[in-house]
Amino acid sequence: MYMQKRQKSRFLFSDRWLDRQSIVRNMEAFQDLIVIVLCLGLFAVMLIQLWGIAIALTQPLDYKHVTAKILFVLILVELFRLLMVYLQEHSISVGVAVEVTIVSLLREVVVHGALEMHWVNTLAICGLLFVLGGLLVVCAKTPHMDCMSANTKFCPVVYRGGRERQNELELQYSRQCDENQPLG
């Protein structure tokens, strides 16, 4: 019984006017440009905030205000790091995003004061911090997907000697086959 091959769709032809690879390449380059502009903007906001901290330190000291500004700069630094990871790997690092969220929550507690907050808000923030802490532990224990697909020495889950180990197994198999061959 002979089965015929299914005809290809007209959208799969290589001579179509929309080339997927070039579209994806161009869109990735455009996204990289957007991320670079965001990085420059974040850097400018960090410099402005640092200038504001310097000005605040010269005036009568308001600890809550200065602490809030310093924590805001730390949040901006973490966001900058998140964008740098995206530029390098083209994926969002969940661990860094969780760290940014934790620092943002702690900033809100410092700015508003834990004693001045309603108990429901305090309970909600504590629950969210507990969940984010658990997520951070899971992210730290789980290897990154790029690491697993790359099969490098730096990935503890997948790497088992790589190509050298495979060549050794093939060589061992070929020796066994050669030994079992009848002499002719």
mmCIF file of C-alpha atoms in Angstrom:
data_model
loop_
_atom_site.group_PDB
_atom_site.id
_atom_site.type_symbol
_atom_site.label_atom_id
_atom_site.label_comp_id
_atom_site.label_asym_id
_atom_site.label_seq_id
_atom_site.Cartn_x
_atom_site.Cartn_y
_atom_site.Cartn_z
ATOM 1 C CA MET A 1 0.000 0.000 0.000
ATOM 2 C CA TYR A 2 1.567 3.250 -1.148
ATOM 3 C CA MET A 3 0.684 6.517 0.585
ATOM 4 C CA GLN A 4 1.033 9.831 -1.154
ATOM 5 C CA LYS A 5 2.851 12.687 0.422
ATOM 6 C CA ARG A 6 0.707 15.549 1.564
ATOM 7 C CA GLN A 7 1.117 18.722 -0.488
ATOM 8 C CA LYS A 8 2.803 21.614 1.209
ATOM 9 C CA SER A 9 0.813 24.656 2.052
ATOM 10 C CA ARG A 10 1.341 27.688 -0.138
ATOM 11 C CA PHE A 11 2.561 29.551 2.962
ATOM 12 C CA LEU A 12 5.550 27.216 3.374
ATOM 13 C CA PHE A 13 7.186 27.997 0.031
ATOM 14 C CA SER A 14 10.628 29.536 0.263
ATOM 15 C CA ASP A 15 9.883 32.144 -2.409
ATOM 16 C CA ARG A 16 7.030 33.797 -0.533
ATOM 17 C CA TRP A 17 7.112 37.545 -0.041
ATOM 18 C CA LEU A 18 7.146 37.226 3.770
ATOM 19 C CA ASP A 19 10.330 35.575 4.959
ATOM 20 C CA ARG A 20 9.862 34.489 8.584
ATOM 21 C CA GLN A 21 13.549 34.400 9.456
ATOM 22 C CA SER A 22 14.197 37.959 8.305
ATOM 23 C CA ILE A 23 11.043 39.210 10.053
ATOM 24 C CA VAL A 24 12.086 37.542 13.310
ATOM 25 C CA ARG A 25 15.649 38.888 12.992
ATOM 26 C CA ASN A 26 14.382 42.417 12.347
ATOM 27 C CA MET A 27 11.880 42.263 15.205
ATOM 28 C CA GLU A 28 14.567 40.992 17.602
ATOM 29 C CA ALA A 29 16.859 43.835 16.552
ATOM 30 C CA PHE A 30 14.014 46.316 17.112
ATOM 31 C CA GLN A 31 13.314 44.810 20.545
ATOM 32 C CA ASP A 32 16.999 45.082 21.406
ATOM 33 C CA LEU A 33 16.893 48.740 20.401
ATOM 34 C CA ILE A 34 13.881 49.308 22.671
ATOM 35 C CA VAL A 35 15.646 47.576 25.574
ATOM 36 C CA ILE A 36 18.781 49.691 25.000
ATOM 37 C CA VAL A 37 16.678 52.882 25.080
ATOM 38 C CA LEU A 38 15.038 51.648 28.297
ATOM 39 C CA CYS A 39 18.494 50.973 29.777
ATOM 40 C CA LEU A 40 19.647 54.485 28.924
ATOM 41 C CA GLY A 41 16.456 55.924 30.419
ATOM 42 C CA LEU A 42 16.901 53.899 33.600
ATOM 43 C CA PHE A 43 20.486 55.049 33.841
ATOM 44 C CA ALA A 44 19.407 58.683 33.501
ATOM 45 C CA VAL A 45 16.734 58.235 36.204
ATOM 46 C CA MET A 46 19.338 56.611 38.480
ATOM 47 C CA LEU A 47 21.652 59.612 38.043
ATOM 48 C CA ILE A 48 18.784 62.004 38.803
ATOM 49 C CA GLN A 49 17.876 60.020 41.921
ATOM 50 C CA LEU A 50 21.506 59.973 43.084
ATOM 51 C CA TRP A 51 21.619 63.742 42.639
ATOM 52 C CA GLY A 52 18.408 63.986 44.690
ATOM 53 C CA ILE A 53 19.985 61.854 47.447
ATOM 54 C CA ALA A 54 23.042 64.136 47.488
ATOM 55 C CA ILE A 55 20.784 67.198 47.776
ATOM 56 C CA ALA A 56 18.693 65.513 50.512
ATOM 57 C CA LEU A 57 21.829 64.776 52.535
ATOM 58 C CA THR A 58 22.810 68.464 52.555
ATOM 59 C CA GLN A 59 19.441 69.543 54.014
ATOM 60 C CA PRO A 60 18.023 68.595 57.425
ATOM 61 C CA LEU A 61 17.935 64.804 57.382
ATOM 62 C CA ASP A 62 14.613 63.044 56.782
ATOM 63 C CA TYR A 63 15.552 59.378 57.203
ATOM 64 C CA LYS A 64 12.384 58.017 55.690
ATOM 65 C CA HIS A 65 12.749 60.156 52.564
ATOM 66 C CA VAL A 66 16.455 59.360 52.064
ATOM 67 C CA THR A 67 15.914 55.637 52.694
ATOM 68 C CA ALA A 68 13.053 55.585 50.188
ATOM 69 C CA LYS A 69 15.267 57.244 47.565
ATOM 70 C CA ILE A 70 18.136 54.810 48.202
ATOM 71 C CA LEU A 71 15.800 51.811 47.935
ATOM 72 C CA PHE A 72 14.340 53.280 44.742
ATOM 73 C CA VAL A 73 17.866 53.478 43.273
ATOM 74 C CA LEU A 74 18.405 49.826 44.252
ATOM 75 C CA ILE A 75 15.171 48.902 42.462
ATOM 76 C CA LEU A 76 16.367 50.769 39.378
ATOM 77 C CA VAL A 77 19.708 48.930 39.541
ATOM 78 C CA GLU A 78 17.885 45.589 39.685
ATOM 79 C CA LEU A 79 15.676 46.590 36.742
ATOM 80 C CA PHE A 80 18.799 47.607 34.831
ATOM 81 C CA ARG A 81 20.297 44.192 35.589
ATOM 82 C CA LEU A 82 17.080 42.517 34.410
ATOM 83 C CA LEU A 83 17.316 44.378 31.093
ATOM 84 C CA MET A 84 20.996 43.424 30.744
ATOM 85 C CA VAL A 85 20.118 39.750 31.244
ATOM 86 C CA TYR A 86 17.416 40.137 28.587
ATOM 87 C CA LEU A 87 19.893 41.659 26.136
ATOM 88 C CA GLN A 88 22.347 38.812 26.693
ATOM 89 C CA GLU A 89 19.968 35.847 26.738
ATOM 90 C CA HIS A 90 16.786 37.163 25.069
ATOM 91 C CA SER A 91 14.760 35.840 27.979
ATOM 92 C CA ILE A 92 13.597 37.316 31.240
ATOM 93 C CA SER A 93 15.353 36.020 34.328
ATOM 94 C CA VAL A 94 12.610 35.040 36.755
ATOM 95 C CA GLY A 95 15.038 35.141 39.675
ATOM 96 C CA VAL A 96 16.026 38.743 39.000
ATOM 97 C CA ALA A 97 12.383 39.737 38.467
ATOM 98 C CA VAL A 98 11.479 38.181 41.835
ATOM 99 C CA GLU A 99 14.362 40.041 43.495
ATOM 100 C CA VAL A 100 13.097 43.338 42.026
ATOM 101 C CA THR A 101 9.609 42.613 43.344
ATOM 102 C CA ILE A 102 10.904 41.763 46.826
ATOM 103 C CA VAL A 103 12.952 44.974 47.011
ATOM 104 C CA SER A 104 9.932 46.966 45.765
ATOM 105 C CA LEU A 105 7.705 45.489 48.459
ATOM 106 C CA LEU A 106 10.262 46.174 51.147
ATOM 107 C CA ARG A 107 10.576 49.752 49.903
ATOM 108 C CA GLU A 108 6.834 50.235 50.303
ATOM 109 C CA VAL A 109 7.020 48.890 53.861
ATOM 110 C CA VAL A 110 9.893 51.249 54.675
ATOM 111 C CA VAL A 111 8.221 54.278 53.058
ATOM 112 C CA HIS A 112 4.792 53.761 54.621
ATOM 113 C CA GLY A 113 6.043 52.196 57.848
ATOM 114 C CA ALA A 114 4.929 48.778 59.004
ATOM 115 C CA LEU A 115 3.205 50.229 62.079
ATOM 116 C CA GLU A 116 1.231 52.786 60.055
ATOM 117 C CA MET A 117 -0.136 50.218 57.599
ATOM 118 C CA HIS A 118 -3.491 48.510 58.004
ATOM 119 C CA TRP A 119 -3.139 44.954 59.316
ATOM 120 C CA VAL A 120 -4.732 43.491 56.170
ATOM 121 C CA ASN A 121 -2.115 45.192 53.982
ATOM 122 C CA THR A 122 0.663 43.991 56.283
ATOM 123 C CA LEU A 123 -0.696 40.440 56.151
ATOM 124 C CA ALA A 124 -0.978 40.586 52.335
ATOM 125 C CA ILE A 125 2.593 41.873 51.984
ATOM 126 C CA CYS A 126 3.868 39.146 54.331
ATOM 127 C CA GLY A 127 2.048 36.474 52.304
ATOM 128 C CA LEU A 128 3.389 37.865 49.039
ATOM 129 C CA LEU A 129 6.930 37.991 50.460
ATOM 130 C CA PHE A 130 6.574 34.379 51.600
ATOM 131 C CA VAL A 131 5.451 33.267 48.127
ATOM 132 C CA LEU A 132 8.181 35.299 46.398
ATOM 133 C CA GLY A 133 10.797 33.866 48.765
ATOM 134 C CA GLY A 134 9.641 30.347 47.884
ATOM 135 C CA LEU A 135 9.775 31.209 44.187
ATOM 136 C CA LEU A 136 13.284 32.587 44.645
ATOM 137 C CA VAL A 137 14.392 29.330 46.295
ATOM 138 C CA VAL A 138 12.860 27.311 43.444
ATOM 139 C CA CYS A 139 14.601 29.530 40.863
ATOM 140 C CA ALA A 140 17.927 29.082 42.645
ATOM 141 C CA LYS A 141 17.569 25.280 42.712
ATOM 142 C CA THR A 142 16.327 24.920 39.123
ATOM 143 C CA PRO A 143 18.870 25.220 36.302
ATOM 144 C CA HIS A 144 18.073 27.662 33.553
ATOM 145 C CA MET A 145 16.456 26.239 30.410
ATOM 146 C CA ASP A 146 19.218 27.695 28.213
ATOM 147 C CA CYS A 147 21.730 25.840 30.347
ATOM 148 C CA MET A 148 19.857 22.561 29.898
ATOM 149 C CA SER A 149 19.507 22.947 26.139
ATOM 150 C CA ALA A 150 23.135 24.005 25.663
ATOM 151 C CA ASN A 151 24.535 20.896 27.448
ATOM 152 C CA THR A 152 27.618 22.698 28.722
ATOM 153 C CA LYS A 153 30.003 21.947 31.569
ATOM 154 C CA PHE A 154 28.387 24.721 33.611
ATOM 155 C CA CYS A 155 25.007 22.961 33.617
ATOM 156 C CA PRO A 156 25.006 20.340 36.380
ATOM 157 C CA VAL A 157 21.881 18.532 35.207
ATOM 158 C CA VAL A 158 22.585 17.636 31.602
ATOM 159 C CA TYR A 159 26.345 17.599 31.185
ATOM 160 C CA ARG A 160 27.812 14.118 31.590
ATOM 161 C CA GLY A 161 31.033 14.445 29.700
ATOM 162 C CA GLY A 162 29.396 15.590 26.491
ATOM 163 C CA ARG A 163 30.928 14.632 23.188
ATOM 164 C CA GLU A 164 34.014 12.955 24.688
ATOM 165 C CA ARG A 165 31.853 10.553 26.677
ATOM 166 C CA GLN A 166 29.725 9.767 23.610
ATOM 167 C CA ASN A 167 32.856 9.122 21.488
ATOM 168 C CA GLU A 168 34.213 6.839 24.206
ATOM 169 C CA LEU A 169 30.977 4.831 24.249
ATOM 170 C CA GLU A 170 30.958 4.558 20.442
ATOM 171 C CA LEU A 171 34.597 3.404 20.441
ATOM 172 C CA GLN A 172 33.858 0.825 23.141
ATOM 173 C CA TYR A 173 30.850 -0.451 21.147
ATOM 174 C CA SER A 174 32.878 -0.718 17.943
ATOM 175 C CA ARG A 175 35.593 -2.708 19.762
ATOM 176 C CA GLN A 176 32.969 -5.134 21.056
ATOM 177 C CA CYS A 177 31.558 -5.534 17.559
ATOM 178 C CA ASP A 178 35.056 -6.130 16.143
ATOM 179 C CA GLU A 179 35.771 -8.808 18.772
ATOM 180 C CA ASN A 180 32.524 -10.637 18.037
ATOM 181 C CA GLN A 181 33.043 -10.698 14.261
ATOM 182 C CA PRO A 182 34.033 -14.097 12.845
ATOM 183 C CA LEU A 183 37.482 -14.181 11.329
ATOM 184 C CA GLY A 184 36.967 -14.670 7.654
#
